[in-house]
């Protein structure tokens, strides 16, 4: 089997199925987050004032801001996002903007994958008729948007590949927000080269809160 790398180290066995790398990353994020939570529980309890300020920075209007103990190994892998209507739990009509900088999109892209963890359970709803991919404020034509609830992934198939070196904003409108909590959304792209590869681009740590 031919195994290529594009600045990221890949295990050939991971590339045997389209979603195995994402599943590996999702499990790794979950394991790291759980471990960090246990290790620093006492520290966090003593740092309530600091964390309250951090929460304000990281959650206000959704920008990733300052995030500590995220479970994501590389800070550069934490991607920016924005919730236009403040992310109130169970609110219907939210607009969620998931942003990917051009530094992450060094190859052409034919498809985006947005996956989420099993725990906490995502009990919100996406409207697949209200999904856009925007570049410089302009919506790109889409071939299909498919939400596989069982596999916990939204696939966004572009009609024409996005050229390398562009920033992208994935916009979910008319979202029903989930219950209060913090949710990890993992971003992958399918490259548009002669040998398409599914490549991890980062993670959005999205919090829904009444405050």
mmCIF file with all atom_site columns, C-alpha atoms in Angstrom:
data_model
loop_
_atom_site.group_PDB
_atom_site.id
_atom_site.type_symbol
_atom_site.label_atom_id
_atom_site.label_alt_id
_atom_site.label_comp_id
_atom_site.label_asym_id
_atom_site.label_entity_id
_atom_site.label_seq_id
_atom_site.pdbx_PDB_ins_code
_atom_site.Cartn_x
_atom_site.Cartn_y
_atom_site.Cartn_z
_atom_site.occupancy
_atom_site.B_iso_or_equiv
_atom_site.pdbx_formal_charge
_atom_site.auth_seq_id
_atom_site.auth_comp_id
_atom_site.auth_asym_id
_atom_site.auth_atom_id
_atom_site.pdbx_PDB_model_num
ATOM 1   C CA . UNK A 1 1   ? 0.000   0.000  0.000  1.00 0.00 ? 1   UNK A CA 1
ATOM 2   C CA . UNK A 1 2   ? 1.332   3.477  -0.868 1.00 0.00 ? 2   UNK A CA 1
ATOM 3   C CA . UNK A 1 3   ? 1.542   5.717  2.173  1.00 0.00 ? 3   UNK A CA 1
ATOM 4   C CA . UNK A 1 4   ? 2.262   9.431  1.653  1.00 0.00 ? 4   UNK A CA 1
ATOM 5   C CA . UNK A 1 5   ? 3.007   12.141 4.169  1.00 0.00 ? 5   UNK A CA 1
ATOM 6   C CA . UNK A 1 6   ? 2.306   15.828 3.843  1.00 0.00 ? 6   UNK A CA 1
ATOM 7   C CA . UNK A 1 7   ? 4.140   17.290 6.817  1.00 0.00 ? 7   UNK A CA 1
ATOM 8   C CA . UNK A 1 8   ? 2.215   14.970 9.170  1.00 0.00 ? 8   UNK A CA 1
ATOM 9   C CA . UNK A 1 9   ? 3.410   11.524 10.245 1.00 0.00 ? 9   UNK A CA 1
ATOM 10  C CA . UNK A 1 10  ? 0.903   8.861  9.259  1.00 0.00 ? 10  UNK A CA 1
ATOM 11  C CA . UNK A 1 11  ? 0.737   5.222  10.230 1.00 0.00 ? 11  UNK A CA 1
ATOM 12  C CA . UNK A 1 12  ? -0.232  3.328  7.051  1.00 0.00 ? 12  UNK A CA 1
ATOM 13  C CA . UNK A 1 13  ? -2.700  1.239  9.021  1.00 0.00 ? 13  UNK A CA 1
ATOM 14  C CA . UNK A 1 14  ? -4.562  4.409  9.943  1.00 0.00 ? 14  UNK A CA 1
ATOM 15  C CA . UNK A 1 15  ? -5.202  5.173  6.283  1.00 0.00 ? 15  UNK A CA 1
ATOM 16  C CA . UNK A 1 16  ? -6.920  1.866  5.575  1.00 0.00 ? 16  UNK A CA 1
ATOM 17  C CA . UNK A 1 17  ? -10.323 3.365  6.375  1.00 0.00 ? 17  UNK A CA 1
ATOM 18  C CA . UNK A 1 18  ? -11.488 6.909  5.814  1.00 0.00 ? 18  UNK A CA 1
ATOM 19  C CA . UNK A 1 19  ? -12.426 7.606  9.405  1.00 0.00 ? 19  UNK A CA 1
ATOM 20  C CA . UNK A 1 20  ? -9.859  5.642  11.429 1.00 0.00 ? 20  UNK A CA 1
ATOM 21  C CA . UNK A 1 21  ? -7.450  8.567  11.867 1.00 0.00 ? 21  UNK A CA 1
ATOM 22  C CA . UNK A 1 22  ? -10.247 10.812 13.096 1.00 0.00 ? 22  UNK A CA 1
ATOM 23  C CA . UNK A 1 23  ? -11.413 8.095  15.498 1.00 0.00 ? 23  UNK A CA 1
ATOM 24  C CA . UNK A 1 24  ? -7.850  7.813  16.809 1.00 0.00 ? 24  UNK A CA 1
ATOM 25  C CA . UNK A 1 25  ? -7.637  11.580 17.331 1.00 0.00 ? 25  UNK A CA 1
ATOM 26  C CA . UNK A 1 26  ? -11.067 11.677 18.984 1.00 0.00 ? 26  UNK A CA 1
ATOM 27  C CA . UNK A 1 27  ? -10.081 8.918  21.413 1.00 0.00 ? 27  UNK A CA 1
ATOM 28  C CA . UNK A 1 28  ? -6.739  10.610 22.104 1.00 0.00 ? 28  UNK A CA 1
ATOM 29  C CA . UNK A 1 29  ? -8.398  13.953 22.847 1.00 0.00 ? 29  UNK A CA 1
ATOM 30  C CA . UNK A 1 30  ? -10.905 12.279 25.147 1.00 0.00 ? 30  UNK A CA 1
ATOM 31  C CA . UNK A 1 31  ? -8.174  10.341 26.999 1.00 0.00 ? 31  UNK A CA 1
ATOM 32  C CA . UNK A 1 32  ? -5.981  13.418 27.406 1.00 0.00 ? 32  UNK A CA 1
ATOM 33  C CA . UNK A 1 33  ? -8.885  15.538 28.614 1.00 0.00 ? 33  UNK A CA 1
ATOM 34  C CA . UNK A 1 34  ? -9.901  12.897 31.163 1.00 0.00 ? 34  UNK A CA 1
ATOM 35  C CA . UNK A 1 35  ? -6.346  12.508 32.437 1.00 0.00 ? 35  UNK A CA 1
ATOM 36  C CA . UNK A 1 36  ? -5.817  16.235 32.748 1.00 0.00 ? 36  UNK A CA 1
ATOM 37  C CA . UNK A 1 37  ? -9.115  16.623 34.538 1.00 0.00 ? 37  UNK A CA 1
ATOM 38  C CA . UNK A 1 38  ? -8.111  14.114 37.226 1.00 0.00 ? 38  UNK A CA 1
ATOM 39  C CA . UNK A 1 39  ? -4.552  15.402 37.605 1.00 0.00 ? 39  UNK A CA 1
ATOM 40  C CA . UNK A 1 40  ? -5.460  19.044 38.001 1.00 0.00 ? 40  UNK A CA 1
ATOM 41  C CA . UNK A 1 41  ? -8.752  18.804 39.878 1.00 0.00 ? 41  UNK A CA 1
ATOM 42  C CA . UNK A 1 42  ? -7.256  20.207 43.066 1.00 0.00 ? 42  UNK A CA 1
ATOM 43  C CA . UNK A 1 43  ? -5.441  22.959 41.192 1.00 0.00 ? 43  UNK A CA 1
ATOM 44  C CA . UNK A 1 44  ? -8.589  23.940 39.368 1.00 0.00 ? 44  UNK A CA 1
ATOM 45  C CA . UNK A 1 45  ? -10.551 24.081 42.597 1.00 0.00 ? 45  UNK A CA 1
ATOM 46  C CA . UNK A 1 46  ? -7.990  26.509 44.030 1.00 0.00 ? 46  UNK A CA 1
ATOM 47  C CA . UNK A 1 47  ? -7.961  28.607 40.878 1.00 0.00 ? 47  UNK A CA 1
ATOM 48  C CA . UNK A 1 48  ? -11.643 29.452 40.602 1.00 0.00 ? 48  UNK A CA 1
ATOM 49  C CA . UNK A 1 49  ? -11.121 33.150 40.092 1.00 0.00 ? 49  UNK A CA 1
ATOM 50  C CA . UNK A 1 50  ? -8.507  32.617 37.392 1.00 0.00 ? 50  UNK A CA 1
ATOM 51  C CA . UNK A 1 51  ? -10.615 30.041 35.590 1.00 0.00 ? 51  UNK A CA 1
ATOM 52  C CA . UNK A 1 52  ? -13.678 32.243 35.730 1.00 0.00 ? 52  UNK A CA 1
ATOM 53  C CA . UNK A 1 53  ? -11.684 34.885 33.871 1.00 0.00 ? 53  UNK A CA 1
ATOM 54  C CA . UNK A 1 54  ? -10.375 32.311 31.424 1.00 0.00 ? 54  UNK A CA 1
ATOM 55  C CA . UNK A 1 55  ? -13.902 31.072 30.793 1.00 0.00 ? 55  UNK A CA 1
ATOM 56  C CA . UNK A 1 56  ? -14.986 34.602 29.983 1.00 0.00 ? 56  UNK A CA 1
ATOM 57  C CA . UNK A 1 57  ? -12.131 34.945 27.505 1.00 0.00 ? 57  UNK A CA 1
ATOM 58  C CA . UNK A 1 58  ? -12.631 31.572 25.890 1.00 0.00 ? 58  UNK A CA 1
ATOM 59  C CA . UNK A 1 59  ? -16.417 31.465 25.719 1.00 0.00 ? 59  UNK A CA 1
ATOM 60  C CA . UNK A 1 60  ? -17.541 35.017 25.033 1.00 0.00 ? 60  UNK A CA 1
ATOM 61  C CA . UNK A 1 61  ? -19.096 34.972 21.580 1.00 0.00 ? 61  UNK A CA 1
ATOM 62  C CA . UNK A 1 62  ? -17.320 31.690 21.002 1.00 0.00 ? 62  UNK A CA 1
ATOM 63  C CA . UNK A 1 63  ? -13.737 32.705 20.160 1.00 0.00 ? 63  UNK A CA 1
ATOM 64  C CA . UNK A 1 64  ? -11.347 30.019 21.324 1.00 0.00 ? 64  UNK A CA 1
ATOM 65  C CA . UNK A 1 65  ? -9.327  32.659 23.206 1.00 0.00 ? 65  UNK A CA 1
ATOM 66  C CA . UNK A 1 66  ? -7.167  31.388 26.069 1.00 0.00 ? 66  UNK A CA 1
ATOM 67  C CA . UNK A 1 67  ? -7.711  27.679 26.717 1.00 0.00 ? 67  UNK A CA 1
ATOM 68  C CA . UNK A 1 68  ? -5.813  25.658 29.317 1.00 0.00 ? 68  UNK A CA 1
ATOM 69  C CA . UNK A 1 69  ? -5.991  21.926 30.053 1.00 0.00 ? 69  UNK A CA 1
ATOM 70  C CA . UNK A 1 70  ? -7.865  21.402 26.782 1.00 0.00 ? 70  UNK A CA 1
ATOM 71  C CA . UNK A 1 71  ? -6.635  17.873 26.081 1.00 0.00 ? 71  UNK A CA 1
ATOM 72  C CA . UNK A 1 72  ? -5.401  19.001 22.645 1.00 0.00 ? 72  UNK A CA 1
ATOM 73  C CA . UNK A 1 73  ? -1.633  18.480 22.482 1.00 0.00 ? 73  UNK A CA 1
ATOM 74  C CA . UNK A 1 74  ? -0.741  21.382 20.182 1.00 0.00 ? 74  UNK A CA 1
ATOM 75  C CA . UNK A 1 75  ? -2.148  24.839 20.933 1.00 0.00 ? 75  UNK A CA 1
ATOM 76  C CA . UNK A 1 76  ? -2.074  25.573 17.195 1.00 0.00 ? 76  UNK A CA 1
ATOM 77  C CA . UNK A 1 77  ? -4.589  22.746 16.681 1.00 0.00 ? 77  UNK A CA 1
ATOM 78  C CA . UNK A 1 78  ? -7.273  24.579 18.677 1.00 0.00 ? 78  UNK A CA 1
ATOM 79  C CA . UNK A 1 79  ? -9.328  26.381 16.037 1.00 0.00 ? 79  UNK A CA 1
ATOM 80  C CA . UNK A 1 80  ? -11.382 29.560 16.317 1.00 0.00 ? 80  UNK A CA 1
ATOM 81  C CA . UNK A 1 81  ? -15.152 29.621 16.246 1.00 0.00 ? 81  UNK A CA 1
ATOM 82  C CA . UNK A 1 82  ? -18.046 31.983 16.917 1.00 0.00 ? 82  UNK A CA 1
ATOM 83  C CA . UNK A 1 83  ? -21.600 31.475 18.141 1.00 0.00 ? 83  UNK A CA 1
ATOM 84  C CA . UNK A 1 84  ? -23.655 34.382 16.830 1.00 0.00 ? 84  UNK A CA 1
ATOM 85  C CA . UNK A 1 85  ? -26.396 34.046 19.449 1.00 0.00 ? 85  UNK A CA 1
ATOM 86  C CA . UNK A 1 86  ? -24.229 33.404 22.514 1.00 0.00 ? 86  UNK A CA 1
ATOM 87  C CA . UNK A 1 87  ? -24.563 29.625 22.723 1.00 0.00 ? 87  UNK A CA 1
ATOM 88  C CA . UNK A 1 88  ? -27.487 29.323 25.111 1.00 0.00 ? 88  UNK A CA 1
ATOM 89  C CA . UNK A 1 89  ? -28.263 25.635 25.789 1.00 0.00 ? 89  UNK A CA 1
ATOM 90  C CA . UNK A 1 90  ? -31.272 24.236 23.897 1.00 0.00 ? 90  UNK A CA 1
ATOM 91  C CA . UNK A 1 91  ? -31.689 27.476 21.935 1.00 0.00 ? 91  UNK A CA 1
ATOM 92  C CA . UNK A 1 92  ? -33.035 26.944 18.428 1.00 0.00 ? 92  UNK A CA 1
ATOM 93  C CA . UNK A 1 93  ? -31.730 29.176 15.651 1.00 0.00 ? 93  UNK A CA 1
ATOM 94  C CA . UNK A 1 94  ? -28.042 29.372 16.592 1.00 0.00 ? 94  UNK A CA 1
ATOM 95  C CA . UNK A 1 95  ? -25.438 30.157 13.955 1.00 0.00 ? 95  UNK A CA 1
ATOM 96  C CA . UNK A 1 96  ? -22.127 28.406 14.558 1.00 0.00 ? 96  UNK A CA 1
ATOM 97  C CA . UNK A 1 97  ? -19.068 29.532 12.604 1.00 0.00 ? 97  UNK A CA 1
ATOM 98  C CA . UNK A 1 98  ? -16.136 27.111 12.553 1.00 0.00 ? 98  UNK A CA 1
ATOM 99  C CA . UNK A 1 99  ? -12.989 28.724 11.190 1.00 0.00 ? 99  UNK A CA 1
ATOM 100 C CA . UNK A 1 100 ? -9.924  27.178 9.579  1.00 0.00 ? 100 UNK A CA 1
ATOM 101 C CA . UNK A 1 101 ? -6.933  29.387 8.828  1.00 0.00 ? 101 UNK A CA 1
ATOM 102 C CA . UNK A 1 102 ? -5.041  29.168 5.560  1.00 0.00 ? 102 UNK A CA 1
ATOM 103 C CA . UNK A 1 103 ? -2.035  27.847 7.484  1.00 0.00 ? 103 UNK A CA 1
ATOM 104 C CA . UNK A 1 104 ? -4.018  24.655 8.002  1.00 0.00 ? 104 UNK A CA 1
ATOM 105 C CA . UNK A 1 105 ? -5.173  24.356 4.392  1.00 0.00 ? 105 UNK A CA 1
ATOM 106 C CA . UNK A 1 106 ? -1.880  23.822 2.605  1.00 0.00 ? 106 UNK A CA 1
ATOM 107 C CA . UNK A 1 107 ? -3.453  21.474 0.047  1.00 0.00 ? 107 UNK A CA 1
ATOM 108 C CA . UNK A 1 108 ? -6.577  21.655 -2.062 1.00 0.00 ? 108 UNK A CA 1
ATOM 109 C CA . UNK A 1 109 ? -9.757  20.449 -0.335 1.00 0.00 ? 109 UNK A CA 1
ATOM 110 C CA . UNK A 1 110 ? -12.677 18.527 -1.831 1.00 0.00 ? 110 UNK A CA 1
ATOM 111 C CA . UNK A 1 111 ? -14.542 17.665 1.363  1.00 0.00 ? 111 UNK A CA 1
ATOM 112 C CA . UNK A 1 112 ? -14.781 18.734 5.005  1.00 0.00 ? 112 UNK A CA 1
ATOM 113 C CA . UNK A 1 113 ? -15.541 16.389 7.909  1.00 0.00 ? 113 UNK A CA 1
ATOM 114 C CA . UNK A 1 114 ? -16.799 17.674 11.265 1.00 0.00 ? 114 UNK A CA 1
ATOM 115 C CA . UNK A 1 115 ? -16.786 14.902 13.883 1.00 0.00 ? 115 UNK A CA 1
ATOM 116 C CA . UNK A 1 116 ? -17.705 15.043 17.552 1.00 0.00 ? 116 UNK A CA 1
ATOM 117 C CA . UNK A 1 117 ? -17.102 12.878 20.586 1.00 0.00 ? 117 UNK A CA 1
ATOM 118 C CA . UNK A 1 118 ? -19.524 10.346 22.021 1.00 0.00 ? 118 UNK A CA 1
ATOM 119 C CA . UNK A 1 119 ? -19.191 11.872 25.483 1.00 0.00 ? 119 UNK A CA 1
ATOM 120 C CA . UNK A 1 120 ? -20.696 14.282 26.328 1.00 0.00 ? 120 UNK A CA 1
ATOM 121 C CA . UNK A 1 121 ? -23.620 13.225 24.174 1.00 0.00 ? 121 UNK A CA 1
ATOM 122 C CA . UNK A 1 122 ? -24.438 15.852 21.555 1.00 0.00 ? 122 UNK A CA 1
ATOM 123 C CA . UNK A 1 123 ? -28.218 16.252 21.798 1.00 0.00 ? 123 UNK A CA 1
ATOM 124 C CA . UNK A 1 124 ? -28.407 19.287 19.524 1.00 0.00 ? 124 UNK A CA 1
ATOM 125 C CA . UNK A 1 125 ? -29.475 19.297 15.881 1.00 0.00 ? 125 UNK A CA 1
ATOM 126 C CA . UNK A 1 126 ? -27.844 20.459 12.648 1.00 0.00 ? 126 UNK A CA 1
ATOM 127 C CA . UNK A 1 127 ? -29.895 21.654 9.696  1.00 0.00 ? 127 UNK A CA 1
ATOM 128 C CA . UNK A 1 128 ? -28.124 20.187 6.680  1.00 0.00 ? 128 UNK A CA 1
ATOM 129 C CA . UNK A 1 129 ? -30.011 22.595 4.411  1.00 0.00 ? 129 UNK A CA 1
ATOM 130 C CA . UNK A 1 130 ? -28.426 25.537 6.227  1.00 0.00 ? 130 UNK A CA 1
ATOM 131 C CA . UNK A 1 131 ? -24.736 24.681 5.977  1.00 0.00 ? 131 UNK A CA 1
ATOM 132 C CA . UNK A 1 132 ? -22.251 26.857 4.075  1.00 0.00 ? 132 UNK A CA 1
ATOM 133 C CA . UNK A 1 133 ? -18.549 26.928 3.364  1.00 0.00 ? 133 UNK A CA 1
ATOM 134 C CA . UNK A 1 134 ? -17.419 30.529 3.012  1.00 0.00 ? 134 UNK A CA 1
ATOM 135 C CA . UNK A 1 135 ? -14.189 31.919 1.614  1.00 0.00 ? 135 UNK A CA 1
ATOM 136 C CA . UNK A 1 136 ? -13.692 35.684 1.898  1.00 0.00 ? 136 UNK A CA 1
ATOM 137 C CA . UNK A 1 137 ? -17.369 35.971 2.813  1.00 0.00 ? 137 UNK A CA 1
ATOM 138 C CA . UNK A 1 138 ? -18.589 34.171 -0.317 1.00 0.00 ? 138 UNK A CA 1
ATOM 139 C CA . UNK A 1 139 ? -20.407 30.827 -0.138 1.00 0.00 ? 139 UNK A CA 1
ATOM 140 C CA . UNK A 1 140 ? -18.942 27.996 -2.182 1.00 0.00 ? 140 UNK A CA 1
ATOM 141 C CA . UNK A 1 141 ? -21.262 25.689 -4.174 1.00 0.00 ? 141 UNK A CA 1
ATOM 142 C CA . UNK A 1 142 ? -21.849 22.408 -2.343 1.00 0.00 ? 142 UNK A CA 1
ATOM 143 C CA . UNK A 1 143 ? -22.526 18.995 -3.808 1.00 0.00 ? 143 UNK A CA 1
ATOM 144 C CA . UNK A 1 144 ? -23.943 17.460 -0.643 1.00 0.00 ? 144 UNK A CA 1
ATOM 145 C CA . UNK A 1 145 ? -24.125 17.839 3.128  1.00 0.00 ? 145 UNK A CA 1
ATOM 146 C CA . UNK A 1 146 ? -24.643 14.579 4.997  1.00 0.00 ? 146 UNK A CA 1
ATOM 147 C CA . UNK A 1 147 ? -25.034 14.147 8.750  1.00 0.00 ? 147 UNK A CA 1
ATOM 148 C CA . UNK A 1 148 ? -24.262 10.602 9.877  1.00 0.00 ? 148 UNK A CA 1
ATOM 149 C CA . UNK A 1 149 ? -25.667 10.632 13.397 1.00 0.00 ? 149 UNK A CA 1
ATOM 150 C CA . UNK A 1 150 ? -24.569 7.101  14.191 1.00 0.00 ? 150 UNK A CA 1
ATOM 151 C CA . UNK A 1 151 ? -20.941 7.853  13.304 1.00 0.00 ? 151 UNK A CA 1
ATOM 152 C CA . UNK A 1 152 ? -21.180 11.399 14.744 1.00 0.00 ? 152 UNK A CA 1
ATOM 153 C CA . UNK A 1 153 ? -19.855 13.178 11.672 1.00 0.00 ? 153 UNK A CA 1
ATOM 154 C CA . UNK A 1 154 ? -21.065 15.835 9.240  1.00 0.00 ? 154 UNK A CA 1
ATOM 155 C CA . UNK A 1 155 ? -19.618 15.513 5.727  1.00 0.00 ? 155 UNK A CA 1
ATOM 156 C CA . UNK A 1 156 ? -19.567 18.580 3.481  1.00 0.00 ? 156 UNK A CA 1
ATOM 157 C CA . UNK A 1 157 ? -18.802 17.769 -0.146 1.00 0.00 ? 157 UNK A CA 1
ATOM 158 C CA . UNK A 1 158 ? -17.737 20.705 -2.351 1.00 0.00 ? 158 UNK A CA 1
ATOM 159 C CA . UNK A 1 159 ? -18.764 20.915 -6.002 1.00 0.00 ? 159 UNK A CA 1
ATOM 160 C CA . UNK A 1 160 ? -15.335 22.262 -6.898 1.00 0.00 ? 160 UNK A CA 1
ATOM 161 C CA . UNK A 1 161 ? -12.168 21.794 -4.823 1.00 0.00 ? 161 UNK A CA 1
ATOM 162 C CA . UNK A 1 162 ? -11.040 24.668 -2.639 1.00 0.00 ? 162 UNK A CA 1
ATOM 163 C CA . UNK A 1 163 ? -7.583  25.812 -3.675 1.00 0.00 ? 163 UNK A CA 1
ATOM 164 C CA . UNK A 1 164 ? -4.735  25.589 -1.196 1.00 0.00 ? 164 UNK A CA 1
ATOM 165 C CA . UNK A 1 165 ? -3.803  28.680 0.785  1.00 0.00 ? 165 UNK A CA 1
ATOM 166 C CA . UNK A 1 166 ? -7.339  29.907 1.494  1.00 0.00 ? 166 UNK A CA 1
ATOM 167 C CA . UNK A 1 167 ? -8.934  30.359 4.890  1.00 0.00 ? 167 UNK A CA 1
ATOM 168 C CA . UNK A 1 168 ? -12.379 28.808 5.222  1.00 0.00 ? 168 UNK A CA 1
ATOM 169 C CA . UNK A 1 169 ? -15.370 29.355 7.471  1.00 0.00 ? 169 UNK A CA 1
ATOM 170 C CA . UNK A 1 170 ? -17.893 26.546 7.890  1.00 0.00 ? 170 UNK A CA 1
ATOM 171 C CA . UNK A 1 171 ? -21.243 28.048 8.858  1.00 0.00 ? 171 UNK A CA 1
ATOM 172 C CA . UNK A 1 172 ? -24.017 26.017 10.471 1.00 0.00 ? 172 UNK A CA 1
ATOM 173 C CA . UNK A 1 173 ? -27.248 28.052 10.629 1.00 0.00 ? 173 UNK A CA 1
ATOM 174 C CA . UNK A 1 174 ? -30.554 27.159 12.308 1.00 0.00 ? 174 UNK A CA 1
ATOM 175 C CA . UNK A 1 175 ? -28.773 24.947 14.814 1.00 0.00 ? 175 UNK A CA 1
ATOM 176 C CA . UNK A 1 176 ? -30.551 23.613 17.872 1.00 0.00 ? 176 UNK A CA 1
ATOM 177 C CA . UNK A 1 177 ? -27.974 23.992 20.625 1.00 0.00 ? 177 UNK A CA 1
ATOM 178 C CA . UNK A 1 178 ? -27.194 20.975 22.810 1.00 0.00 ? 178 UNK A CA 1
ATOM 179 C CA . UNK A 1 179 ? -27.419 20.808 26.579 1.00 0.00 ? 179 UNK A CA 1
ATOM 180 C CA . UNK A 1 180 ? -25.051 22.897 28.662 1.00 0.00 ? 180 UNK A CA 1
ATOM 181 C CA . UNK A 1 181 ? -21.474 21.701 28.361 1.00 0.00 ? 181 UNK A CA 1
ATOM 182 C CA . UNK A 1 182 ? -18.260 21.748 26.354 1.00 0.00 ? 182 UNK A CA 1
ATOM 183 C CA . UNK A 1 183 ? -18.122 19.830 23.089 1.00 0.00 ? 183 UNK A CA 1
ATOM 184 C CA . UNK A 1 184 ? -15.100 18.897 20.980 1.00 0.00 ? 184 UNK A CA 1
ATOM 185 C CA . UNK A 1 185 ? -15.591 19.130 17.217 1.00 0.00 ? 185 UNK A CA 1
ATOM 186 C CA . UNK A 1 186 ? -12.744 17.590 15.212 1.00 0.00 ? 186 UNK A CA 1
ATOM 187 C CA . UNK A 1 187 ? -12.012 18.933 11.733 1.00 0.00 ? 187 UNK A CA 1
ATOM 188 C CA . UNK A 1 188 ? -10.655 16.846 8.857  1.00 0.00 ? 188 UNK A CA 1
ATOM 189 C CA . UNK A 1 189 ? -10.383 17.534 5.148  1.00 0.00 ? 189 UNK A CA 1
ATOM 190 C CA . UNK A 1 190 ? -10.166 15.283 2.124  1.00 0.00 ? 190 UNK A CA 1
ATOM 191 C CA . UNK A 1 191 ? -7.377  16.537 -0.094 1.00 0.00 ? 191 UNK A CA 1
ATOM 192 C CA . UNK A 1 192 ? -8.093  17.016 -3.777 1.00 0.00 ? 192 UNK A CA 1
ATOM 193 C CA . UNK A 1 193 ? -4.854  15.634 -5.204 1.00 0.00 ? 193 UNK A CA 1
ATOM 194 C CA . UNK A 1 194 ? -4.418  12.543 -7.360 1.00 0.00 ? 194 UNK A CA 1
ATOM 195 C CA . UNK A 1 195 ? -4.291  10.420 -4.217 1.00 0.00 ? 195 UNK A CA 1
ATOM 196 C CA . UNK A 1 196 ? -6.890  11.916 -1.823 1.00 0.00 ? 196 UNK A CA 1
ATOM 197 C CA . UNK A 1 197 ? -5.953  11.757 1.838  1.00 0.00 ? 197 UNK A CA 1
ATOM 198 C CA . UNK A 1 198 ? -8.038  12.511 4.881  1.00 0.00 ? 198 UNK A CA 1
ATOM 199 C CA . UNK A 1 199 ? -6.026  14.991 6.956  1.00 0.00 ? 199 UNK A CA 1
ATOM 200 C CA . UNK A 1 200 ? -6.666  16.330 10.457 1.00 0.00 ? 200 UNK A CA 1
ATOM 201 C CA . UNK A 1 201 ? -6.674  20.151 10.580 1.00 0.00 ? 201 UNK A CA 1
ATOM 202 C CA . UNK A 1 202 ? -7.665  20.900 14.170 1.00 0.00 ? 202 UNK A CA 1
ATOM 203 C CA . UNK A 1 203 ? -10.272 20.897 16.923 1.00 0.00 ? 203 UNK A CA 1
ATOM 204 C CA . UNK A 1 204 ? -12.953 23.383 17.921 1.00 0.00 ? 204 UNK A CA 1
ATOM 205 C CA . UNK A 1 205 ? -13.699 23.407 21.656 1.00 0.00 ? 205 UNK A CA 1
ATOM 206 C CA . UNK A 1 206 ? -17.227 24.801 21.769 1.00 0.00 ? 206 UNK A CA 1
ATOM 207 C CA . UNK A 1 207 ? -19.006 25.615 25.031 1.00 0.00 ? 207 UNK A CA 1
ATOM 208 C CA . UNK A 1 208 ? -22.716 26.159 25.500 1.00 0.00 ? 208 UNK A CA 1
ATOM 209 C CA . UNK A 1 209 ? -23.615 27.957 28.716 1.00 0.00 ? 209 UNK A CA 1
ATOM 210 C CA . UNK A 1 210 ? -26.366 30.100 30.201 1.00 0.00 ? 210 UNK A CA 1
ATOM 211 C CA . UNK A 1 211 ? -23.826 32.651 31.425 1.00 0.00 ? 211 UNK A CA 1
#
